[in-house]
Tab-separated table of C-alpha atoms in Angstrom:
chain	number	residue	atom	x	y	z
Y	1	MET	CA	-0.090	-0.239	-0.015
Y	2	THR	CA	1.287	3.279	-0.845
Y	3	GLU	CA	-1.178	5.057	1.479
Y	4	SER	CA	-1.582	4.942	5.288
Y	5	PHE	CA	-4.788	5.367	7.308
Y	6	ARG	CA	-5.323	6.578	10.656
Y	7	ARG	CA	-6.867	4.378	13.248
Y	8	SER	CA	-10.238	6.372	13.142
Y	9	GLY	CA	-10.284	4.987	9.416
Y	10	GLU	CA	-10.180	8.390	7.711
Y	11	TYR	CA	-8.126	9.127	4.630
Y	12	PRO	CA	-5.227	11.455	5.095
Y	13	GLN	CA	-6.459	14.957	4.074
Y	14	GLY	CA	-3.674	17.017	5.015
Y	15	ASP	CA	-3.265	19.183	8.183
Y	16	ASN	CA	-6.228	21.271	7.904
Y	17	GLN	CA	-8.790	19.177	5.730
Y	18	GLN	CA	-11.924	17.528	6.759
Y	19	PRO	CA	-12.543	13.722	6.675
Y	20	ALA	CA	-13.549	12.756	2.947
Y	21	TYR	CA	-16.540	10.696	4.867
Y	22	PRO	CA	-18.330	10.884	8.096
Y	23	GLN	CA	-16.878	9.199	11.090
Y	24	GLN	CA	-18.608	5.895	11.396
Y	25	HIS	CA	-19.381	3.917	14.669
Y	26	ALA	CA	-19.341	0.048	13.975
Y	27	SER	CA	-20.123	-2.589	16.343
Y	28	SER	CA	-17.980	-5.015	14.589
Y	29	PRO	CA	-14.483	-4.835	14.081
Y	30	VAL	CA	-13.349	-2.773	10.624
Y	31	ASN	CA	-10.641	-4.051	8.658
Y	32	PRO	CA	-8.622	-0.717	7.940
Y	33	GLU	CA	-7.890	-1.790	4.489
Y	34	TRP	CA	-11.918	-1.637	3.451
Y	35	PRO	CA	-13.681	1.968	3.313
Y	36	PRO	CA	-16.278	2.558	5.966
Y	37	PRO	CA	-19.882	2.130	4.719
Y	38	PRO	CA	-22.031	4.957	3.425
Y	39	ALA	CA	-24.359	6.837	5.835
Y	40	TYR	CA	-27.236	6.323	3.143
Y	41	GLU	CA	-28.761	3.527	1.321
Y	42	PRO	CA	-27.311	3.024	-2.149
Y	43	VAL	CA	-29.796	4.168	-5.202
Y	44	ALA	CA	-31.001	1.064	-7.246
Y	45	PRO	CA	-29.900	0.644	-10.862
Y	46	VAL	CA	-32.367	1.574	-13.469
Y	47	ALA	CA	-32.398	-0.587	-16.877
Y	48	VAL	CA	-32.826	1.669	-19.848
Y	49	GLU	CA	-32.352	-0.550	-22.447
Y	50	PRO	CA	-31.123	-4.377	-22.997
Y	51	GLY	CA	-27.246	-4.733	-22.333
Y	52	THR	CA	-26.943	-1.299	-20.169
Y	53	THR	CA	-27.542	-0.186	-16.594
Y	54	VAL	CA	-27.652	3.260	-15.344
Y	55	TRP	CA	-26.948	4.451	-11.739
Y	56	PRO	CA	-28.437	7.780	-11.584
Y	57	GLY	CA	-26.646	10.478	-9.293
Y	58	SER	CA	-27.931	13.278	-7.447
Y	59	GLY	CA	-26.652	15.872	-9.618
Y	60	GLN	CA	-24.463	17.293	-7.028
Y	61	GLY	CA	-20.803	17.736	-7.319
Y	62	GLY	CA	-18.069	15.051	-6.553
Y	63	SER	CA	-14.540	13.971	-7.150
Y	64	GLY	CA	-15.716	10.843	-9.296
Y	65	GLY	CA	-13.410	7.831	-9.617
Y	66	GLU	CA	-10.154	9.591	-9.547
Y	67	GLY	CA	-10.576	10.886	-5.736
Y	68	HIS	CA	-8.759	9.396	-2.901
Y	69	GLY	CA	-8.779	6.070	-2.193
Y	70	GLY	CA	-9.674	4.723	-5.559
Y	71	GLY	CA	-13.422	4.807	-5.287
Y	72	PHE	CA	-15.452	4.002	-8.510
Y	73	ALA	CA	-18.312	5.995	-9.370
Y	74	GLY	CA	-21.721	4.381	-8.711
Y	75	TYR	CA	-19.836	2.116	-6.153
Y	76	PRO	CA	-21.531	2.172	-2.601
Y	77	GLY	CA	-19.389	4.508	-0.593
Y	78	ALA	CA	-18.060	6.459	-3.469
Y	79	PRO	CA	-18.276	10.133	-4.410
Y	80	GLU	CA	-21.031	11.092	-6.454
Y	81	PRO	CA	-20.578	11.785	-10.185
Y	82	ALA	CA	-20.408	15.334	-11.598
Y	83	ALA	CA	-23.508	17.235	-12.417
Y	84	ALA	CA	-25.223	15.806	-15.321
Y	85	SER	CA	-22.890	12.929	-15.356
Y	86	THR	CA	-24.200	9.146	-15.514
Y	87	ALA	CA	-22.328	6.064	-14.855
Y	88	VAL	CA	-22.926	3.279	-17.267
Y	89	LEU	CA	-22.416	-0.420	-16.646
Y	90	MET	CA	-22.497	-2.918	-19.749
Y	91	ALA	CA	-24.177	-6.057	-18.828
Y	92	GLU	CA	-23.270	-9.244	-20.561
Y	93	PRO	CA	-24.815	-9.627	-23.891
Y	94	VAL	CA	-28.351	-10.963	-24.574
Y	95	PRO	CA	-28.411	-14.083	-26.404
Y	96	ALA	CA	-29.507	-13.684	-29.993
Y	97	THR	CA	-32.670	-16.075	-29.122
Y	98	GLU	CA	-33.546	-13.785	-26.429
Y	99	ALA	CA	-33.171	-10.683	-28.449
Y	100	PRO	CA	-36.216	-8.541	-27.903
Y	101	ALA	CA	-38.491	-7.595	-31.101
Y	102	ALA	CA	-37.537	-4.591	-33.000
Y	103	ALA	CA	-39.885	-1.598	-32.251
Y	104	PRO	CA	-42.375	-1.052	-34.767
Y	105	LYS	CA	-41.932	1.674	-37.358
Y	106	LYS	CA	-43.653	4.773	-36.825
Y	107	ARG	CA	-45.773	6.251	-39.455
Y	108	ALA	CA	-44.579	9.487	-41.225
Y	109	LYS	CA	-46.174	12.500	-39.738
Y	110	GLY	CA	-46.995	15.924	-40.987
Y	111	PRO	CA	-45.629	16.876	-44.549
Y	112	LEU	CA	-43.992	13.701	-45.307
Y	113	ALA	CA	-47.462	11.794	-44.802
Y	114	LEU	CA	-48.724	14.607	-47.007
Y	115	LEU	CA	-46.408	14.210	-49.596
Y	116	ALA	CA	-46.760	10.612	-49.662
Y	117	ALA	CA	-50.589	10.712	-50.142
Y	118	VAL	CA	-50.022	13.180	-52.796
Y	119	ALA	CA	-47.527	10.647	-54.553
Y	120	ILE	CA	-50.339	8.146	-54.312
Y	121	VAL	CA	-52.956	10.152	-55.947
Y	122	ALA	CA	-50.726	11.308	-58.541
Y	123	ALA	CA	-49.767	7.928	-59.584
Y	124	ALA	CA	-53.164	6.933	-59.760
Y	125	ILE	CA	-54.279	9.862	-61.857
Y	126	GLY	CA	-51.216	9.177	-63.890
Y	127	GLY	CA	-52.158	5.499	-64.468
Y	128	GLY	CA	-55.687	6.709	-65.259
Y	129	THR	CA	-54.438	9.002	-67.807
Y	130	ALA	CA	-52.504	6.786	-69.524
Y	131	TYR	CA	-55.435	4.190	-69.876
Y	132	GLY	CA	-57.623	6.635	-71.334
Y	133	ILE	CA	-55.032	7.538	-74.039
Y	134	GLN	CA	-54.433	4.064	-74.743
Y	135	GLU	CA	-58.342	3.725	-75.220
Y	136	LEU	CA	-58.153	7.062	-77.382
Y	137	THR	CA	-55.669	5.434	-79.715
Y	138	SER	CA	-56.761	2.025	-79.924
Y	139	LYS	CA	-56.893	0.512	-83.385
Y	140	ASP	CA	-60.275	-0.165	-83.565
Y	141	THR	CA	-61.081	3.655	-83.276
Y	142	THR	CA	-60.462	4.997	-87.138
Y	143	SER	CA	-61.670	9.004	-86.333
Y	144	SER	CA	-59.251	10.832	-84.481
Y	145	SER	CA	-62.018	13.670	-83.811
Y	146	THR	CA	-63.396	13.152	-79.986
Y	147	SER	CA	-62.792	11.170	-76.985
Y	148	THR	CA	-66.383	10.107	-76.585
Y	149	THR	CA	-67.556	6.874	-77.878
Y	150	VAL	CA	-71.296	6.781	-78.590
Y	151	VAL	CA	-70.966	3.232	-80.351
Y	152	PRO	CA	-71.663	-0.156	-78.478
Y	153	THR	CA	-68.308	-1.715	-77.655
Y	154	ALA	CA	-69.062	-4.964	-79.255
Y	155	LYS	CA	-69.520	-2.725	-82.816
Y	156	LYS	CA	-66.832	-0.293	-81.921
Y	157	GLY	CA	-65.642	1.250	-85.571
Y	158	THR	CA	-68.400	-0.291	-87.685
Y	159	ILE	CA	-70.667	1.481	-89.886
Y	160	ALA	CA	-73.568	-0.781	-88.451
Y	161	GLY	CA	-72.585	0.241	-84.849
Y	162	VAL	CA	-72.681	4.064	-86.017
Y	163	ALA	CA	-76.089	3.896	-87.518
Y	164	GLN	CA	-77.741	1.831	-84.849
Y	165	ALA	CA	-76.229	4.372	-82.290
Y	166	VAL	CA	-77.106	7.589	-83.961
Y	167	SER	CA	-80.057	6.946	-86.500
Y	168	PRO	CA	-82.654	7.647	-83.400
Y	169	SER	CA	-81.179	11.151	-83.594
Y	170	ILE	CA	-81.617	12.081	-87.047
Y	171	VAL	CA	-84.881	13.533	-88.087
Y	172	GLU	CA	-86.539	14.152	-91.393
Y	173	ILE	CA	-88.146	17.554	-91.956
Y	174	ASN	CA	-90.749	18.722	-94.146
Y	175	ALA	CA	-91.137	22.624	-94.819
Y	176	THR	CA	-94.160	24.108	-96.511
Y	177	SER	CA	-94.569	27.468	-97.825
Y	178	ASN	CA	-97.022	29.199	-100.054
Y	179	ALA	CA	-94.749	28.318	-102.783
Y	180	GLY	CA	-94.944	24.282	-102.140
Y	181	SER	CA	-92.800	22.256	-99.769
Y	182	SER	CA	-89.060	20.729	-99.537
Y	183	THR	CA	-87.741	17.882	-97.506
Y	184	GLY	CA	-84.448	17.903	-95.617
Y	185	SER	CA	-82.952	16.435	-92.462
Y	186	GLY	CA	-82.335	17.465	-89.019
Y	187	VAL	CA	-80.540	16.339	-85.822
Y	188	ILE	CA	-81.937	16.365	-82.206
Y	189	ILE	CA	-79.417	17.821	-79.776
Y	190	THR	CA	-81.647	18.185	-76.478
Y	191	THR	CA	-84.195	16.024	-74.851
Y	192	SER	CA	-86.507	19.044	-74.826
Y	193	GLY	CA	-86.571	18.639	-78.791
Y	194	GLU	CA	-84.154	21.371	-80.349
Y	195	ILE	CA	-83.307	20.182	-83.647
Y	196	ILE	CA	-80.340	21.500	-85.922
Y	197	THR	CA	-80.549	21.834	-89.593
Y	198	ASN	CA	-79.482	24.348	-92.689
Y	199	ASN	CA	-81.162	27.456	-92.699
Y	200	HIS	CA	-82.079	26.772	-96.414
Y	201	VAL	CA	-84.060	23.706	-95.476
Y	202	ILE	CA	-86.687	25.784	-93.704
Y	203	SER	CA	-86.008	29.364	-94.896
Y	204	GLY	CA	-90.014	30.742	-95.812
Y	205	ALA	CA	-91.677	27.910	-94.292
Y	206	SER	CA	-95.072	28.550	-93.078
Y	207	SER	CA	-95.266	25.159	-91.399
Y	208	ILE	CA	-92.857	22.545	-90.340
Y	209	LYS	CA	-93.395	18.912	-89.676
Y	210	VAL	CA	-90.796	16.817	-88.511
Y	211	GLN	CA	-90.945	12.938	-88.321
Y	212	LEU	CA	-88.622	11.093	-85.669
Y	213	SER	CA	-86.941	7.804	-86.805
Y	214	ASN	CA	-89.892	5.816	-85.247
Y	215	GLY	CA	-91.892	7.204	-87.969
Y	216	LYS	CA	-94.242	9.781	-85.498
Y	217	SER	CA	-94.466	13.041	-86.644
Y	218	TYR	CA	-94.656	16.332	-84.632
Y	219	THR	CA	-95.225	19.967	-85.594
Y	220	ALA	CA	-92.111	22.291	-84.970
Y	221	LYS	CA	-91.397	26.166	-84.846
Y	222	VAL	CA	-88.403	28.161	-86.143
Y	223	VAL	CA	-86.017	29.223	-82.679
Y	224	GLY	CA	-83.528	30.950	-84.861
Y	225	THR	CA	-81.513	31.075	-88.019
Y	226	ASP	CA	-77.978	32.351	-89.383
Y	227	SER	CA	-78.098	32.479	-93.115
Y	228	LYS	CA	-74.657	33.697	-93.185
Y	229	LYS	CA	-73.592	30.150	-91.870
Y	230	ASP	CA	-76.704	28.392	-93.527
Y	231	LEU	CA	-77.835	26.990	-90.049
Y	232	ALA	CA	-81.038	27.027	-88.281
Y	233	LEU	CA	-82.324	25.962	-84.959
Y	234	ILE	CA	-85.970	24.663	-84.814
Y	235	LYS	CA	-87.814	22.892	-81.628
Y	236	LEU	CA	-90.673	20.450	-81.418
Y	237	GLU	CA	-94.312	21.425	-80.132
Y	238	ASN	CA	-95.391	18.940	-77.514
Y	239	ALA	CA	-92.048	16.948	-77.572
Y	240	PRO	CA	-92.316	13.491	-76.385
Y	241	SER	CA	-90.125	12.128	-73.744
Y	242	GLY	CA	-87.152	9.863	-74.123
Y	243	LEU	CA	-85.863	11.771	-77.227
Y	244	LYS	CA	-82.472	10.287	-78.392
Y	245	THR	CA	-80.104	13.249	-78.762
Y	246	ALA	CA	-76.998	13.102	-80.377
Y	247	THR	CA	-73.436	13.596	-79.268
Y	248	LEU	CA	-71.511	16.828	-80.775
Y	249	GLY	CA	-68.064	16.076	-81.460
Y	250	ASN	CA	-64.782	18.125	-82.170
Y	251	SER	CA	-64.451	18.973	-85.988
Y	252	ASP	CA	-61.081	20.430	-85.163
Y	253	GLY	CA	-59.616	16.737	-84.829
Y	254	VAL	CA	-60.811	15.680	-88.145
Y	255	GLN	CA	-58.260	14.491	-90.444
Y	256	VAL	CA	-58.093	13.882	-94.151
Y	257	GLY	CA	-58.725	10.228	-94.694
Y	258	ASP	CA	-60.865	9.608	-91.354
Y	259	ASP	CA	-63.718	7.274	-91.813
Y	260	VAL	CA	-67.200	8.739	-91.931
Y	261	VAL	CA	-71.097	8.099	-92.020
Y	262	ALA	CA	-73.948	10.396	-93.193
Y	263	ILE	CA	-77.563	9.629	-92.338
Y	264	GLY	CA	-80.516	11.714	-93.468
Y	265	SER	CA	-83.480	11.800	-95.858
Y	266	PRO	CA	-82.457	11.792	-99.177
Y	267	GLU	CA	-85.524	11.832	-101.578
Y	268	GLY	CA	-87.561	11.429	-98.474
Y	269	LEU	CA	-86.324	8.133	-97.612
Y	270	THR	CA	-86.126	8.430	-93.914
Y	271	GLY	CA	-82.874	7.330	-92.100
Y	272	THR	CA	-80.772	6.480	-95.215
Y	273	VAL	CA	-77.247	5.710	-94.439
Y	274	THR	CA	-74.043	6.116	-96.478
Y	275	SER	CA	-70.369	5.960	-95.652
Y	276	GLY	CA	-67.196	7.391	-97.117
Y	277	ILE	CA	-64.146	9.415	-95.881
Y	278	VAL	CA	-63.334	12.959	-94.987
Y	279	SER	CA	-61.871	14.228	-98.481
Y	280	ALA	CA	-60.504	17.455	-97.502
Y	281	LEU	CA	-60.739	20.318	-94.664
Y	282	ASP	CA	-61.533	24.140	-94.667
Y	283	ARG	CA	-62.942	24.079	-98.386
Y	284	ASP	CA	-64.686	27.765	-99.470
Y	285	VAL	CA	-68.162	26.790	-100.031
Y	286	THR	CA	-70.348	29.848	-100.925
Y	287	VAL	CA	-74.444	29.508	-100.483
Y	288	SER	CA	-77.242	32.049	-100.989
Y	289	THR	CA	-78.670	33.964	-97.953
Y	290	ASP	CA	-81.508	34.545	-100.325
Y	291	GLU	CA	-85.062	33.612	-98.961
Y	292	SER	CA	-86.181	33.154	-102.328
Y	293	GLN	CA	-84.046	30.677	-103.435
Y	294	SER	CA	-85.474	28.683	-101.067
Y	295	GLN	CA	-88.892	29.303	-102.336
Y	296	ASP	CA	-87.927	28.798	-105.866
Y	297	GLN	CA	-86.915	25.188	-104.455
Y	298	GLN	CA	-90.182	24.377	-103.118
Y	299	SER	CA	-92.043	25.467	-106.247
Y	300	GLN	CA	-89.827	23.068	-107.870
Y	301	GLY	CA	-91.365	19.966	-105.937
Y	302	GLY	CA	-88.812	20.092	-102.801
Y	303	SER	CA	-85.599	18.727	-105.235
Y	304	GLY	CA	-83.352	19.802	-102.652
Y	305	GLN	CA	-80.931	21.133	-105.309
Y	306	TRP	CA	-79.986	23.867	-103.190
Y	307	PRO	CA	-77.392	26.168	-105.070
Y	308	PHE	CA	-73.735	26.559	-103.996
Y	309	GLU	CA	-70.346	28.000	-105.246
Y	310	PHE	CA	-67.240	25.823	-105.380
Y	311	GLY	CA	-63.819	26.448	-106.878
Y	312	GLY	CA	-65.332	29.622	-108.583
Y	313	GLN	CA	-68.086	27.376	-110.396
Y	314	GLU	CA	-71.707	27.267	-109.884
Y	315	PHE	CA	-73.705	23.924	-109.188
Y	316	ASN	CA	-77.157	23.014	-108.700
Y	317	GLY	CA	-78.286	26.686	-110.280
Y	318	ASP	CA	-77.937	30.049	-109.870
Y	319	THR	CA	-76.847	31.321	-106.089
Y	320	GLY	CA	-78.056	34.833	-106.757
Y	321	SER	CA	-76.327	38.222	-105.938
Y	322	SER	CA	-76.963	37.567	-101.843
Y	323	THR	CA	-74.342	34.763	-100.769
Y	324	THR	CA	-72.125	33.757	-97.903
Y	325	THR	CA	-68.847	31.602	-97.698
Y	326	TYR	CA	-67.979	29.377	-94.904
Y	327	LYS	CA	-65.513	26.568	-94.164
Y	328	ALA	CA	-66.513	23.557	-94.940
Y	329	LEU	CA	-65.492	19.368	-94.676
Y	330	GLN	CA	-65.445	17.647	-97.983
Y	331	THR	CA	-66.602	14.272	-97.935
Y	332	ASP	CA	-67.012	11.490	-100.678
Y	333	ALA	CA	-70.010	9.803	-98.576
Y	334	SER	CA	-73.089	9.779	-100.875
Y	335	LEU	CA	-74.973	12.775	-100.289
Y	336	ASN	CA	-78.628	13.281	-102.064
Y	337	PRO	CA	-81.252	15.560	-102.337
Y	338	GLY	CA	-82.854	15.475	-98.977
Y	339	ASN	CA	-79.437	14.855	-96.974
Y	340	SER	CA	-79.118	18.536	-96.109
Y	341	GLY	CA	-79.265	19.345	-92.517
Y	342	GLY	CA	-78.305	15.664	-91.648
Y	343	ALA	CA	-75.412	14.526	-89.932
Y	344	LEU	CA	-71.874	13.725	-90.817
Y	345	ILE	CA	-70.692	11.442	-88.107
Y	346	ASP	CA	-67.290	9.845	-87.231
Y	347	MET	CA	-66.736	6.237	-86.018
Y	348	ASN	CA	-67.292	6.790	-82.648
Y	349	GLY	CA	-70.667	8.032	-83.548
Y	350	ASN	CA	-69.916	11.855	-82.864
Y	351	ILE	CA	-71.670	14.411	-85.138
Y	352	ILE	CA	-68.438	16.005	-86.648
Y	353	GLY	CA	-70.693	18.082	-89.322
Y	354	ILE	CA	-73.977	19.274	-90.768
Y	355	ASN	CA	-74.351	18.132	-94.200
Y	356	SER	CA	-75.513	21.307	-96.430
Y	357	ALA	CA	-74.332	21.004	-100.088
Y	358	MET	CA	-73.723	18.219	-102.487
Y	359	TYR	CA	-73.157	18.184	-106.390
Y	360	SER	CA	-75.720	16.187	-108.021
Y	361	ALA	CA	-75.194	15.587	-111.845
Y	362	ALA	CA	-78.632	15.472	-112.406
Y	363	SER	CA	-78.510	19.597	-112.005
Y	364	ASP	CA	-76.563	19.624	-115.242
Y	365	SER	CA	-78.737	20.198	-118.133
Y	366	SER	CA	-76.108	18.044	-120.406
Y	367	SER	CA	-76.373	15.026	-118.161
Y	368	SER	CA	-78.752	12.308	-118.858
Y	369	SER	CA	-81.252	10.706	-116.125
Y	370	SER	CA	-78.767	7.747	-115.780
Y	371	SER	CA	-76.202	9.749	-114.442
Y	372	ALA	CA	-78.157	11.357	-111.905
Y	373	GLY	CA	-77.221	11.320	-108.005
Y	374	SER	CA	-74.328	11.662	-106.017
Y	375	VAL	CA	-70.854	11.765	-107.721
Y	376	GLY	CA	-69.147	12.117	-104.017
Y	377	LEU	CA	-68.619	15.686	-103.934
Y	378	GLY	CA	-70.333	16.533	-100.645
Y	379	PHE	CA	-69.909	19.266	-98.181
Y	380	ALA	CA	-70.743	19.572	-94.331
Y	381	ILE	CA	-70.306	22.775	-92.025
Y	382	PRO	CA	-67.979	21.698	-89.291
Y	383	ILE	CA	-69.959	20.897	-85.750
Y	384	ASN	CA	-67.444	23.337	-84.105
Y	385	THR	CA	-69.225	26.215	-86.068
Y	386	VAL	CA	-72.631	24.900	-84.925
Y	387	LYS	CA	-71.777	24.843	-81.391
Y	388	SER	CA	-70.146	28.316	-81.242
Y	389	ASP	CA	-73.379	29.432	-83.217
Y	390	LEU	CA	-75.922	27.776	-80.630
Y	391	ALA	CA	-76.266	30.915	-78.173
Y	392	SER	CA	-76.882	32.881	-80.878
Y	393	LEU	CA	-79.751	30.855	-82.362
Y	394	ARG	CA	-81.315	29.841	-79.247
Y	395	ALA	CA	-81.507	33.943	-78.860
Y	396	GLY	CA	-83.182	34.182	-82.433
Y	397	GLY	CA	-80.261	34.120	-84.574
Y	398	SER	CA	-78.669	36.806	-86.297
Y	399	ASP	CA	-81.380	37.096	-88.875
Y	400	SER	CA	-83.716	38.090	-86.043
């Protein structure tokens, strides 16, 4: 031993130093080699996690394990550790078979949870959008004009499917005036009985009768006309319930070569279906705005040979001095007198145009009757032109 002890059991502290421990009086002999027991009960250890034991201190100052007598922090009788210090004793490792289960992961909270939710929603929307694009660009949809599919899935992309889906929305129109009567076609656009047609079909008429695809007839009145676009809006009086309305497409998406179907009442043959392709876009077609032209047509027995100009030439007679020009879709689908005001339809069943002008060899005096009929040169007013004009037509039109 390099240090000596006094008989009282105190550590030597110098001449003026106080004892490191209070003097103890034991009833049993004390080995001078042992430090005296503390005057307080040792604090019990606290287990904080497997393999580690903490001996809490009072937070009071002390010399720790480096004081006299070689005491250890946390050992009974030793000075307490310095403030905010903690003595740690490492226990024996726990066998792998007895290792506690890992604590469950906590759910993300706050901004992290919000970001995760947004990511999930975005992924779902993205997937739905991709599926929608795939459906729109599928090979059996031959028209690129719209995203709405009216045709039943089993007959998608077929003429029969288009005819089945759209024919109930196409009507025959008979207009009568003092000069006679004429026949045209129209498209039902609302369940209340609104029908879009050509202005030249009903211009000057004193009465209008509409025959539905089921053969039932109703009277109609003129709501509004626009002779500059050759459009008119009429409405059934006492319209029946359950009218089948047409779906108006997007003519801006039409491309040359798209398959199309035309439905109308040529020569009074209600619900006649023909087909073809879009031959050209934005053709300048000039038609008459003179009401007397319509009366002349009616006086001729409703031949439906509405005069128009195209490419600097007149067809079907004289257009007169009062004319208007609009951009039209050109089609080779067979159109004949009576198709005016009827529908030009894409292969999804959407209306992309209102048939308005067609050339017939019968109008040429040099042609024989055997050559009469469609020659594959027809024109339709783009449906986007119609849609942009609907509000005006409902208010009476530009001619009111």
